[in-house]
Amino acid sequence: MKKSLTIITLLITTLVFSQDIKKDAEKTKTKMEQFASQTGVITKFTDTNLNNLKSSYTVAETRVRKLNSGNSERYFYQIEKPGKYGSSTASIEYSDLLEVIKALNSLKLEVDNDVLKNPDYLENKFITEDGFQLGYYVSKGKATWYIKLEKYGSDKTLYIKDLEKIEANFTEAKNKIEELKNK
């Protein structure tokens, strides 16, 4: 009797745990994936190319993607980094882009003080809900700015030498989205 109760308890626990894992997997969809994967409606993608973003080792393409799904529309700023075996793309929803711009301004205020501390290693970053990261690390008395396009995987990072280029690109995207919204 005890043995069968133990087995039943184990089975129930396994089933409940499996459902929790499935729910967690569903929660990992990005805002763009959630919006674009609606069923039963027509979804249209319209891209507007922006200036490329030059990093230390490569050039990333940038664009604004307008998504129409049913009667709703959303705007995303996309950065696409070419890679050896495919490309990595960050899709930053408009409201997140505004937060990224605010975070960039905050990080800029902190970077000089962090360099002056001369740590062995220090990292300061902002992460959106979808896993896009913007930040810098300090090592050997020098700050290196970076953006990480996707939450998982390798070769998803752009290292930026010229901070003004990041700012200009983010501002260009913000302005283009606002222009498209007002059409």
Tab-separated table of C-alpha atoms in Angstrom:
chain	number	residue	atom	x	y	z
A	1	MET	CA	0.000	0.000	0.000
A	2	LYS	CA	2.769	2.432	0.951
A	3	LYS	CA	4.630	1.557	-2.216
A	4	SER	CA	1.635	2.333	-4.459
A	5	LEU	CA	0.996	5.640	-2.625
A	6	THR	CA	4.625	6.595	-3.148
A	7	ILE	CA	4.398	5.780	-6.862
A	8	ILE	CA	1.140	7.758	-7.244
A	9	THR	CA	2.641	10.736	-5.402
A	10	LEU	CA	5.715	10.558	-7.615
A	11	LEU	CA	3.587	10.455	-10.785
A	12	ILE	CA	1.458	13.418	-9.702
A	13	THR	CA	4.559	15.424	-8.774
A	14	THR	CA	6.136	14.631	-12.161
A	15	LEU	CA	3.001	15.681	-14.054
A	16	VAL	CA	2.667	18.946	-12.144
A	17	PHE	CA	6.374	19.714	-12.559
A	18	SER	CA	6.173	18.968	-16.313
A	19	GLN	CA	3.294	21.409	-16.692
A	20	ASP	CA	5.299	24.070	-14.856
A	21	ILE	CA	8.195	23.566	-17.267
A	22	LYS	CA	5.794	23.896	-20.205
A	23	LYS	CA	4.402	27.142	-18.746
A	24	ASP	CA	7.946	28.479	-18.250
A	25	ALA	CA	8.794	27.647	-21.866
A	26	GLU	CA	5.700	29.536	-23.033
A	27	LYS	CA	6.705	32.575	-20.986
A	28	THR	CA	10.036	32.896	-22.801
A	29	LYS	CA	8.496	34.235	-26.026
A	30	THR	CA	9.645	37.747	-26.839
A	31	LYS	CA	7.159	40.578	-27.282
A	32	MET	CA	7.608	40.352	-31.031
A	33	GLU	CA	7.049	36.589	-31.065
A	34	GLN	CA	3.924	36.943	-28.952
A	35	PHE	CA	2.482	39.660	-31.172
A	36	ALA	CA	3.452	38.073	-34.492
A	37	SER	CA	2.256	34.568	-33.602
A	38	GLN	CA	-1.403	35.390	-33.088
A	39	THR	CA	-3.568	32.882	-34.920
A	40	GLY	CA	-6.698	33.609	-36.911
A	41	VAL	CA	-5.583	37.086	-38.030
A	42	ILE	CA	-3.553	38.424	-40.918
A	43	THR	CA	-0.095	39.614	-39.887
A	44	LYS	CA	1.880	42.064	-42.014
A	45	PHE	CA	5.561	43.017	-41.565
A	46	THR	CA	6.831	46.305	-43.024
A	47	ASP	CA	10.525	47.192	-42.701
A	48	THR	CA	12.156	50.617	-42.929
A	49	ASN	CA	15.943	50.409	-43.124
A	50	LEU	CA	18.073	52.663	-40.932
A	51	ASN	CA	21.796	53.444	-40.894
A	52	ASN	CA	24.056	50.492	-40.153
A	53	LEU	CA	25.606	50.172	-36.710
A	54	LYS	CA	29.377	49.747	-36.875
A	55	SER	CA	30.927	47.723	-34.108
A	56	SER	CA	34.524	46.840	-33.391
A	57	TYR	CA	34.442	43.686	-35.505
A	58	THR	CA	31.440	43.842	-37.802
A	59	VAL	CA	28.640	45.983	-39.200
A	60	ALA	CA	25.087	45.299	-38.054
A	61	GLU	CA	22.049	46.202	-40.116
A	62	THR	CA	19.301	48.141	-38.368
A	63	ARG	CA	15.686	48.763	-39.248
A	64	VAL	CA	12.285	49.612	-37.865
A	65	ARG	CA	9.777	46.817	-38.286
A	66	LYS	CA	6.104	47.688	-38.205
A	67	LEU	CA	3.869	44.748	-37.383
A	68	ASN	CA	0.177	44.782	-38.151
A	69	SER	CA	-1.753	41.902	-36.647
A	70	GLY	CA	-5.488	42.151	-37.055
A	71	ASN	CA	-6.460	45.682	-35.988
A	72	SER	CA	-3.344	46.196	-33.852
A	73	GLU	CA	0.063	47.519	-34.773
A	74	ARG	CA	3.393	47.590	-33.003
A	75	TYR	CA	6.824	48.940	-33.828
A	76	PHE	CA	10.155	47.250	-33.183
A	77	TYR	CA	13.711	48.456	-33.608
A	78	GLN	CA	15.778	45.601	-34.999
A	79	ILE	CA	19.542	45.124	-34.967
A	80	GLU	CA	20.815	42.221	-37.054
A	81	LYS	CA	24.374	40.991	-36.685
A	82	PRO	CA	25.689	38.695	-39.401
A	83	GLY	CA	27.417	35.598	-38.105
A	84	LYS	CA	29.395	32.673	-39.426
A	85	TYR	CA	26.435	30.268	-39.224
A	86	GLY	CA	23.502	32.682	-39.393
A	87	SER	CA	22.540	36.026	-38.007
A	88	SER	CA	21.443	37.244	-34.575
A	89	THR	CA	18.604	39.724	-34.334
A	90	ALA	CA	17.371	41.842	-31.470
A	91	SER	CA	13.789	43.095	-31.757
A	92	ILE	CA	13.243	45.923	-29.294
A	93	GLU	CA	9.651	47.041	-28.870
A	94	TYR	CA	9.143	50.838	-28.974
A	95	SER	CA	8.419	51.272	-25.248
A	96	ASP	CA	11.516	49.171	-24.447
A	97	LEU	CA	13.576	51.315	-26.829
A	98	LEU	CA	12.592	54.386	-24.809
A	99	GLU	CA	13.771	52.593	-21.641
A	100	VAL	CA	17.030	51.575	-23.336
A	101	ILE	CA	17.693	55.216	-24.263
A	102	LYS	CA	17.055	56.285	-20.649
A	103	ALA	CA	19.333	53.516	-19.402
A	104	LEU	CA	22.075	54.557	-21.819
A	105	ASN	CA	21.960	58.091	-20.442
A	106	SER	CA	22.210	56.741	-16.873
A	107	LEU	CA	25.079	54.411	-17.745
A	108	LYS	CA	26.972	57.270	-19.404
A	109	LEU	CA	26.841	59.182	-16.116
A	110	GLU	CA	28.384	56.241	-14.236
A	111	VAL	CA	31.096	55.026	-16.597
A	112	ASP	CA	33.806	57.564	-15.739
A	113	ASN	CA	33.459	56.952	-11.990
A	114	ASP	CA	33.588	53.212	-12.573
A	115	VAL	CA	36.797	53.552	-14.608
A	116	LEU	CA	38.344	55.728	-11.874
A	117	LYS	CA	37.734	52.947	-9.323
A	118	ASN	CA	40.173	50.847	-11.375
A	119	PRO	CA	38.531	47.493	-10.536
A	120	ASP	CA	39.906	44.199	-11.730
A	121	TYR	CA	36.548	43.759	-13.446
A	122	LEU	CA	33.265	45.652	-13.240
A	123	GLU	CA	30.171	45.272	-15.394
A	124	ASN	CA	27.227	47.669	-15.529
A	125	LYS	CA	24.286	46.885	-17.817
A	126	PHE	CA	20.585	47.255	-18.546
A	127	ILE	CA	18.496	44.273	-19.672
A	128	THR	CA	15.060	44.444	-21.297
A	129	GLU	CA	12.326	41.878	-20.629
A	130	ASP	CA	13.231	40.199	-23.924
A	131	GLY	CA	16.891	39.810	-22.981
A	132	PHE	CA	18.475	42.637	-24.992
A	133	GLN	CA	21.428	44.045	-23.050
A	134	LEU	CA	23.221	47.365	-23.215
A	135	GLY	CA	26.163	48.097	-20.984
A	136	TYR	CA	29.870	48.274	-20.454
A	137	TYR	CA	32.568	46.472	-18.570
A	138	VAL	CA	35.666	47.973	-17.031
A	139	SER	CA	38.937	46.064	-17.109
A	140	LYS	CA	42.553	47.240	-17.000
A	141	GLY	CA	41.438	50.850	-16.502
A	142	LYS	CA	39.348	50.938	-19.674
A	143	ALA	CA	35.604	50.788	-20.366
A	144	THR	CA	34.262	48.708	-23.250
A	145	TRP	CA	30.661	49.259	-24.347
A	146	TYR	CA	28.604	46.391	-25.730
A	147	ILE	CA	25.129	45.333	-26.753
A	148	LYS	CA	23.984	41.725	-26.514
A	149	LEU	CA	21.281	41.012	-29.050
A	150	GLU	CA	19.767	37.780	-27.807
A	151	LYS	CA	19.421	36.164	-24.398
A	152	TYR	CA	20.870	32.771	-25.336
A	153	GLY	CA	23.755	31.568	-27.468
A	154	SER	CA	27.203	32.718	-28.388
A	155	ASP	CA	28.363	35.308	-30.913
A	156	LYS	CA	25.373	37.548	-30.104
A	157	THR	CA	27.376	40.540	-28.820
A	158	LEU	CA	28.461	43.745	-30.555
A	159	TYR	CA	31.340	45.674	-29.005
A	160	ILE	CA	31.058	49.386	-29.655
A	161	LYS	CA	34.050	51.726	-29.666
A	162	ASP	CA	32.126	54.906	-30.440
A	163	LEU	CA	29.312	55.442	-27.930
A	164	GLU	CA	27.892	58.320	-29.983
A	165	LYS	CA	27.121	55.828	-32.764
A	166	ILE	CA	24.926	53.778	-30.443
A	167	GLU	CA	23.150	56.920	-29.274
A	168	ALA	CA	22.655	58.193	-32.815
A	169	ASN	CA	21.295	54.845	-33.964
A	170	PHE	CA	18.857	54.537	-31.039
A	171	THR	CA	17.679	58.116	-31.580
A	172	GLU	CA	17.259	57.513	-35.322
A	173	ALA	CA	15.099	54.459	-34.563
A	174	LYS	CA	12.998	56.334	-31.992
A	175	ASN	CA	12.432	59.243	-34.386
A	176	LYS	CA	11.566	56.946	-37.311
A	177	ILE	CA	9.029	55.016	-35.210
A	178	GLU	CA	7.398	58.258	-34.068
A	179	GLU	CA	7.279	59.464	-37.668
A	180	LEU	CA	5.674	56.204	-38.831
A	181	LYS	CA	3.148	56.283	-35.977
A	182	ASN	CA	2.001	59.758	-37.038
A	183	LYS	CA	1.406	58.824	-40.696
